[in-house]
Amino acid sequence: IELNDNALRVGDESGIIIESPGFALAGSKQLQLGDIAKQQARLQPTNSYNRYLHELSLDPISHAVGIRHAADIAYAHLLHLAEEGGVDADMIFAVPGNFTHQQLAILLGLAKSSPFTTIGMVDSALAAANWAGHAESVIYAEMQLHQVVLTKIIAQDNQLARESVIQVPSVGSQNFMDLMMQLATGLFIQQCRFNPQHDAESEQQLYNALPYWLLQNDTDQNSLILELKAKTAVHTAKMPRESLINNLSRHYKSIGQQIAELAVAGQSKILLSPEFAGLPGLQAFLGQSFDLEILPADAISKSIFQHTAGYSGCNRSLQ
């Protein structure tokens, strides 16, 4: 299980079995998790949770019915993964480098009560670094929901070791989504006299549609076509790609500045988690200064299975 709250991924030797975003929705009858919860988060914001891995703790949550703390939700999500993925075997956790000792202890406690047997934990960045070939310095940039975590890995004596971890707040995928929603809302108001954030239903529709708009590859390469339905009307707006990238660039600069703090000039390979792939202009922006590679969704899982099988691509130990 890869514990990135953007997408908790369960994998085996064949590849990724299930992906589930770190969202929970506390309903009157049961706790909904993953995609179902994410697709209703804007409809029921007071019942929606997406920080329970980012802020994993036993601190009480006062306003939630049937939920004592973030660890309760995290445990429910582990059970959800086990049920949806049919997981009942030995399990290795790939954990981001920002987890504290206390959070790791909580995670181990949750894992012991789960229907699978935890046989190990590995830093996600150490597993990712196996994709960097024989680079002596690797920086793994992992985009989570509310931050980016940068982990520097160095090679010493044919082993990979973690040297340092930096958390870059307010540049997670939800921060990018909020910024893009603001931009899209302004364009709909300007071009259609329609405010998609005026009510929860159209706001949720906007949130759900944004990732698909970013994947557009049509004849108009200069603009994205945004379309929303409201009752009997269809509203269409154009978002200039250049304007979108310019607005996102302030977040890109924050990430790039922190990478530069860790990177060894001309020597560090920068590996980006797959969540970066959907951000327009990011590769071009960071690629001006760094040697980049965006990893596939199954990169962490493959690396761990290769290592446990004894044929790591780099032939180096993960410490």
Coordinates of C-alpha atoms in Angstrom, one line a residue:
I1 CA 0.0 0.0 0.0
E2 CA 1.4 3.4 -1.0
L3 CA 0.2 6.0 1.4
N4 CA -0.1 9.1 -0.7
D5 CA -3.4 10.7 0.1
N6 CA -3.8 11.9 -3.5
A7 CA -4.3 8.2 -4.3
L8 CA -3.8 5.4 -1.9
R9 CA -2.5 2.6 -4.2
V10 CA -2.6 -1.1 -3.6
G11 CA -0.4 -3.2 -5.8
D12 CA 0.9 -6.7 -6.3
E13 CA 3.3 -8.3 -8.8
S14 CA 0.8 -7.8 -11.6
G15 CA 0.5 -4.0 -11.0
I16 CA -1.9 -1.6 -9.3
I17 CA -5.0 -3.4 -8.0
I18 CA -6.9 -0.3 -6.7
E19 CA -6.5 3.4 -6.3
S20 CA -8.5 5.4 -3.8
P21 CA -8.2 9.1 -3.0
G22 CA -7.9 10.1 0.6
F23 CA -11.4 11.4 1.0
A24 CA -14.1 10.4 3.5
L25 CA -17.7 11.5 3.8
A26 CA -19.5 11.0 7.1
G27 CA -23.1 10.1 6.2
S28 CA -26.0 9.4 8.5
K29 CA -25.6 5.7 8.1
Q30 CA -22.0 4.9 7.1
L31 CA -18.7 6.4 6.2
Q32 CA -18.1 6.7 2.5
L33 CA -14.5 6.6 1.3
G34 CA -12.4 7.2 -1.8
D35 CA -13.9 8.4 -5.1
I36 CA -17.5 8.4 -3.9
A37 CA -16.6 10.7 -1.0
K38 CA -14.5 12.9 -3.3
Q39 CA -17.3 13.4 -5.7
Q40 CA -19.5 14.7 -3.0
A41 CA -17.0 16.7 -0.9
R42 CA -18.3 20.1 -2.2
L43 CA -21.9 19.1 -1.7
Q44 CA -21.4 18.3 2.0
P45 CA -18.3 20.2 3.1
T46 CA -19.0 20.0 6.8
N47 CA -19.2 16.2 6.6
S48 CA -16.1 15.8 4.3
Y49 CA -12.6 14.9 5.4
N50 CA -9.4 14.8 3.5
R51 CA -6.7 15.6 6.0
Y52 CA -6.8 12.4 8.1
L53 CA -3.6 11.0 6.6
H54 CA -1.9 14.4 6.4
E55 CA -2.7 15.1 10.1
L56 CA -2.8 11.5 11.3
S57 CA -3.3 11.6 15.1
L58 CA -5.4 10.6 18.0
D59 CA -6.5 14.2 18.7
P60 CA -10.3 14.2 19.1
I61 CA -12.6 15.4 16.3
S62 CA -15.5 17.0 18.1
H63 CA -18.1 17.6 15.4
A64 CA -18.1 14.2 13.7
V65 CA -20.7 11.6 14.7
G66 CA -19.1 8.1 15.2
I67 CA -15.6 9.3 14.5
R68 CA -13.2 9.9 17.4
H69 CA -10.1 11.1 15.6
A70 CA -8.2 11.0 12.3
A71 CA -6.9 7.6 13.0
D72 CA -10.5 6.2 13.0
I73 CA -10.9 7.4 9.4
A74 CA -7.5 6.1 8.3
Y75 CA -8.3 2.7 9.7
A76 CA -11.7 2.7 7.9
H77 CA -9.9 3.5 4.7
L78 CA -7.5 0.6 5.2
L79 CA -10.5 -1.7 5.7
H80 CA -12.0 -0.2 2.6
L81 CA -8.8 -0.9 0.6
A82 CA -8.7 -4.5 1.9
E83 CA -12.3 -5.1 0.9
E84 CA -12.3 -3.4 -2.5
G85 CA -8.9 -4.9 -3.4
G86 CA -9.5 -8.3 -1.9
V87 CA -6.4 -7.8 0.2
D88 CA -5.8 -10.5 2.9
A89 CA -2.1 -11.3 2.4
D90 CA 1.3 -10.0 3.6
M91 CA 1.6 -6.2 3.2
I92 CA 4.4 -3.7 2.8
F93 CA 3.6 0.0 3.4
A94 CA 5.3 2.7 1.3
V95 CA 5.2 5.7 3.6
P96 CA 6.0 9.4 2.7
G97 CA 9.1 10.8 4.4
N98 CA 7.0 13.5 6.3
F99 CA 5.4 10.9 8.6
T100 CA 6.6 11.5 12.2
H101 CA 7.6 8.7 14.6
Q102 CA 4.3 9.1 16.4
Q103 CA 2.3 8.8 13.1
L104 CA 4.3 5.7 12.2
A105 CA 3.4 4.2 15.5
I106 CA -0.3 5.0 15.0
L107 CA -0.1 3.5 11.5
L108 CA 1.5 0.3 12.9
G109 CA -1.3 0.0 15.4
L110 CA -3.9 0.4 12.7
A111 CA -2.2 -2.1 10.5
K112 CA -2.1 -4.7 13.3
S113 CA -5.9 -4.6 13.5
S114 CA -6.3 -4.9 9.8
P115 CA -7.1 -8.1 7.9
F116 CA -3.7 -8.3 6.4
T117 CA -0.2 -9.0 7.9
T118 CA 2.2 -6.1 7.8
I119 CA 5.7 -7.4 7.1
G120 CA 7.5 -4.1 6.4
M121 CA 7.6 -0.4 5.8
V122 CA 9.7 1.5 3.4
D123 CA 10.1 5.2 2.6
S124 CA 8.3 6.0 -0.6
A125 CA 11.3 8.1 -1.8
L126 CA 13.8 5.2 -1.3
A127 CA 11.6 3.0 -3.5
A128 CA 11.2 5.7 -6.1
A129 CA 15.0 6.3 -6.2
N130 CA 15.5 2.9 -7.7
W131 CA 14.1 4.4 -11.0
A132 CA 17.0 6.9 -11.2
G133 CA 19.5 4.4 -12.5
H134 CA 23.0 5.1 -11.0
A135 CA 22.4 8.8 -10.1
E136 CA 24.3 9.6 -6.9
S137 CA 21.8 12.2 -5.8
V138 CA 18.0 11.8 -6.2
I139 CA 15.2 14.1 -5.2
Y140 CA 11.7 12.6 -5.1
A141 CA 9.0 15.1 -5.2
E142 CA 5.7 13.7 -4.0
M143 CA 2.5 15.7 -4.5
Q144 CA 0.0 15.0 -1.8
L145 CA -3.4 16.6 -1.3
H146 CA -2.2 19.6 0.8
Q147 CA 1.6 19.8 0.2
V148 CA 4.6 18.6 -1.7
V149 CA 7.1 16.5 0.1
L150 CA 10.7 16.6 -1.2
T151 CA 13.0 13.8 -0.1
K152 CA 16.7 13.8 -1.0
I153 CA 18.3 10.3 -1.5
I154 CA 22.0 9.8 -1.8
A155 CA 24.0 6.7 -2.9
Q156 CA 26.8 5.7 -0.6
D157 CA 28.7 2.4 -0.6
N158 CA 26.2 0.8 -3.0
Q159 CA 23.3 1.7 -0.8
L160 CA 20.5 4.3 -1.0
A161 CA 20.0 6.4 2.1
R162 CA 17.6 9.3 3.0
E163 CA 19.5 12.5 3.6
S164 CA 16.8 15.1 4.2
V165 CA 13.1 15.8 3.8
I166 CA 11.4 19.2 3.1
Q167 CA 7.6 19.8 3.3
V168 CA 6.4 22.5 0.9
P169 CA 2.9 23.6 2.2
S170 CA 0.0 24.9 0.2
V171 CA 1.1 23.5 -3.1
G172 CA -0.7 20.2 -3.0
S173 CA -3.2 19.0 -5.6
Q174 CA -6.1 20.6 -3.7
N175 CA -4.4 23.9 -3.7
F176 CA -4.0 23.7 -7.5
M177 CA -7.6 22.6 -7.8
D178 CA -8.8 25.6 -5.7
L179 CA -6.8 28.0 -7.8
M180 CA -8.0 26.6 -11.1
M181 CA -11.6 26.7 -9.8
Q182 CA -11.2 30.3 -9.0
L183 CA -9.9 31.0 -12.5
A184 CA -12.7 29.0 -14.2
T185 CA -15.3 30.7 -12.1
G186 CA -14.1 34.1 -13.1
L187 CA -14.2 33.1 -16.8
F188 CA -17.8 31.7 -16.5
I189 CA -18.9 34.9 -14.8
Q190 CA -17.2 37.1 -17.4
Q191 CA -18.1 35.1 -20.5
C192 CA -21.5 33.5 -19.5
R193 CA -22.8 35.6 -16.5
F194 CA -22.9 32.3 -14.7
N195 CA -21.3 31.6 -11.3
P196 CA -20.6 27.9 -10.9
Q197 CA -19.7 28.4 -7.2
H198 CA -23.0 30.0 -6.4
D199 CA -24.4 26.7 -5.2
A200 CA -22.9 23.4 -4.0
E201 CA -24.2 21.3 -6.9
S202 CA -22.6 23.4 -9.7
E203 CA -19.5 23.8 -7.6
Q204 CA -19.1 20.0 -7.3
Q205 CA -19.7 19.7 -11.0
L206 CA -16.9 22.2 -11.6
Y207 CA -14.6 20.3 -9.3
N208 CA -15.3 17.0 -10.9
A209 CA -14.9 18.4 -14.5
L210 CA -11.6 20.2 -14.1
P211 CA -9.3 17.2 -14.4
Y212 CA -11.0 16.2 -17.7
W213 CA -10.7 19.7 -19.1
L214 CA -7.0 19.6 -18.5
L215 CA -6.7 16.5 -20.6
Q216 CA -8.1 18.2 -23.7
N217 CA -6.2 17.7 -26.9
D218 CA -8.4 19.4 -29.6
T219 CA -7.7 21.7 -32.5
D220 CA -7.7 24.8 -30.4
Q221 CA -4.3 24.4 -28.6
N222 CA -4.4 28.0 -27.3
S223 CA -7.5 27.5 -25.0
L224 CA -9.3 24.9 -22.9
I225 CA -13.0 24.6 -23.6
L226 CA -15.0 24.6 -20.3
E227 CA -18.6 23.4 -20.3
L228 CA -21.0 23.1 -17.4
K229 CA -24.7 22.3 -17.4
A230 CA -27.0 24.1 -15.0
K231 CA -30.7 23.0 -15.1
T232 CA -31.7 23.4 -18.8
A233 CA -28.8 25.6 -19.8
V234 CA -25.3 24.7 -21.0
H235 CA -22.6 27.2 -20.2
T236 CA -19.4 27.3 -22.3
A237 CA -16.3 29.3 -21.5
K238 CA -12.7 29.4 -22.9
M239 CA -9.7 29.4 -20.6
P240 CA -6.5 30.5 -22.4
R241 CA -3.7 28.0 -21.7
E242 CA -1.1 30.7 -21.3
S243 CA -3.2 32.5 -18.7
L244 CA -3.7 29.2 -16.8
I245 CA 0.0 28.4 -16.8
N246 CA 0.9 31.9 -15.7
N247 CA -1.4 31.7 -12.7
L248 CA -0.1 28.2 -11.7
S249 CA 3.5 29.3 -12.1
R250 CA 3.6 30.9 -8.7
H251 CA 3.0 27.5 -7.2
Y252 CA 5.6 26.0 -9.6
K253 CA 8.1 28.6 -8.4
S254 CA 7.6 27.6 -4.8
I255 CA 8.3 23.9 -5.6
G256 CA 11.3 24.8 -7.9
Q257 CA 12.9 27.0 -5.2
Q258 CA 12.8 24.2 -2.6
I259 CA 14.1 21.6 -5.1
A260 CA 17.0 24.0 -5.8
E261 CA 17.8 24.1 -2.1
L262 CA 18.3 20.3 -2.1
A263 CA 19.7 19.7 -5.6
V264 CA 23.4 19.2 -6.3
A265 CA 24.1 21.3 -9.4
G266 CA 24.1 19.2 -12.5
Q267 CA 24.1 16.0 -10.5
S268 CA 20.7 15.5 -9.0
K269 CA 18.0 13.5 -10.7
I270 CA 14.5 14.9 -10.0
L271 CA 11.7 12.2 -9.8
L272 CA 8.1 13.5 -9.7
S273 CA 5.2 11.5 -8.5
P274 CA 2.5 10.8 -11.1
E275 CA 0.2 13.4 -9.7
F276 CA 2.4 16.1 -11.3
A277 CA 1.6 14.8 -14.8
G278 CA -1.8 16.5 -15.0
L279 CA -0.5 20.0 -14.3
P280 CA -0.2 22.1 -17.5
G281 CA 3.2 23.6 -18.1
L282 CA 4.9 22.2 -15.0
Q283 CA 7.3 19.9 -16.8
A284 CA 8.4 22.8 -19.1
F285 CA 8.8 25.1 -16.2
L286 CA 10.9 22.8 -14.0
G287 CA 12.6 21.2 -17.0
Q288 CA 14.5 24.5 -17.6
S289 CA 16.5 24.0 -14.5
F290 CA 16.4 20.3 -13.6
D291 CA 16.7 16.8 -15.0
L292 CA 13.1 15.6 -14.6
E293 CA 11.2 12.3 -14.8
I294 CA 7.6 11.8 -14.0
L295 CA 7.1 8.3 -12.6
P296 CA 4.3 5.9 -13.6
A297 CA 1.6 5.1 -11.1
D298 CA 3.0 1.7 -10.3
A299 CA 6.6 2.9 -9.9
I300 CA 6.7 2.5 -6.1
S301 CA 5.0 -0.9 -6.1
K302 CA 7.3 -2.3 -8.9
S303 CA 10.4 -1.1 -7.2
I304 CA 9.5 -2.7 -3.9
F305 CA 8.6 -6.0 -5.5
Q306 CA 11.8 -6.0 -7.5
H307 CA 13.8 -5.3 -4.4
T308 CA 12.1 -8.0 -2.3
A309 CA 12.7 -10.5 -5.1
G310 CA 16.3 -9.7 -5.0
Y311 CA 16.8 -8.2 -8.5
S312 CA 16.7 -4.4 -7.9
G313 CA 17.3 -2.5 -11.1
C314 CA 20.1 -0.6 -9.4
N315 CA 21.4 -3.5 -7.4
R316 CA 21.5 -1.2 -4.4
S317 CA 20.0 -1.7 -1.0
L318 CA 17.2 0.4 0.4
Q319 CA 18.2 1.6 3.9

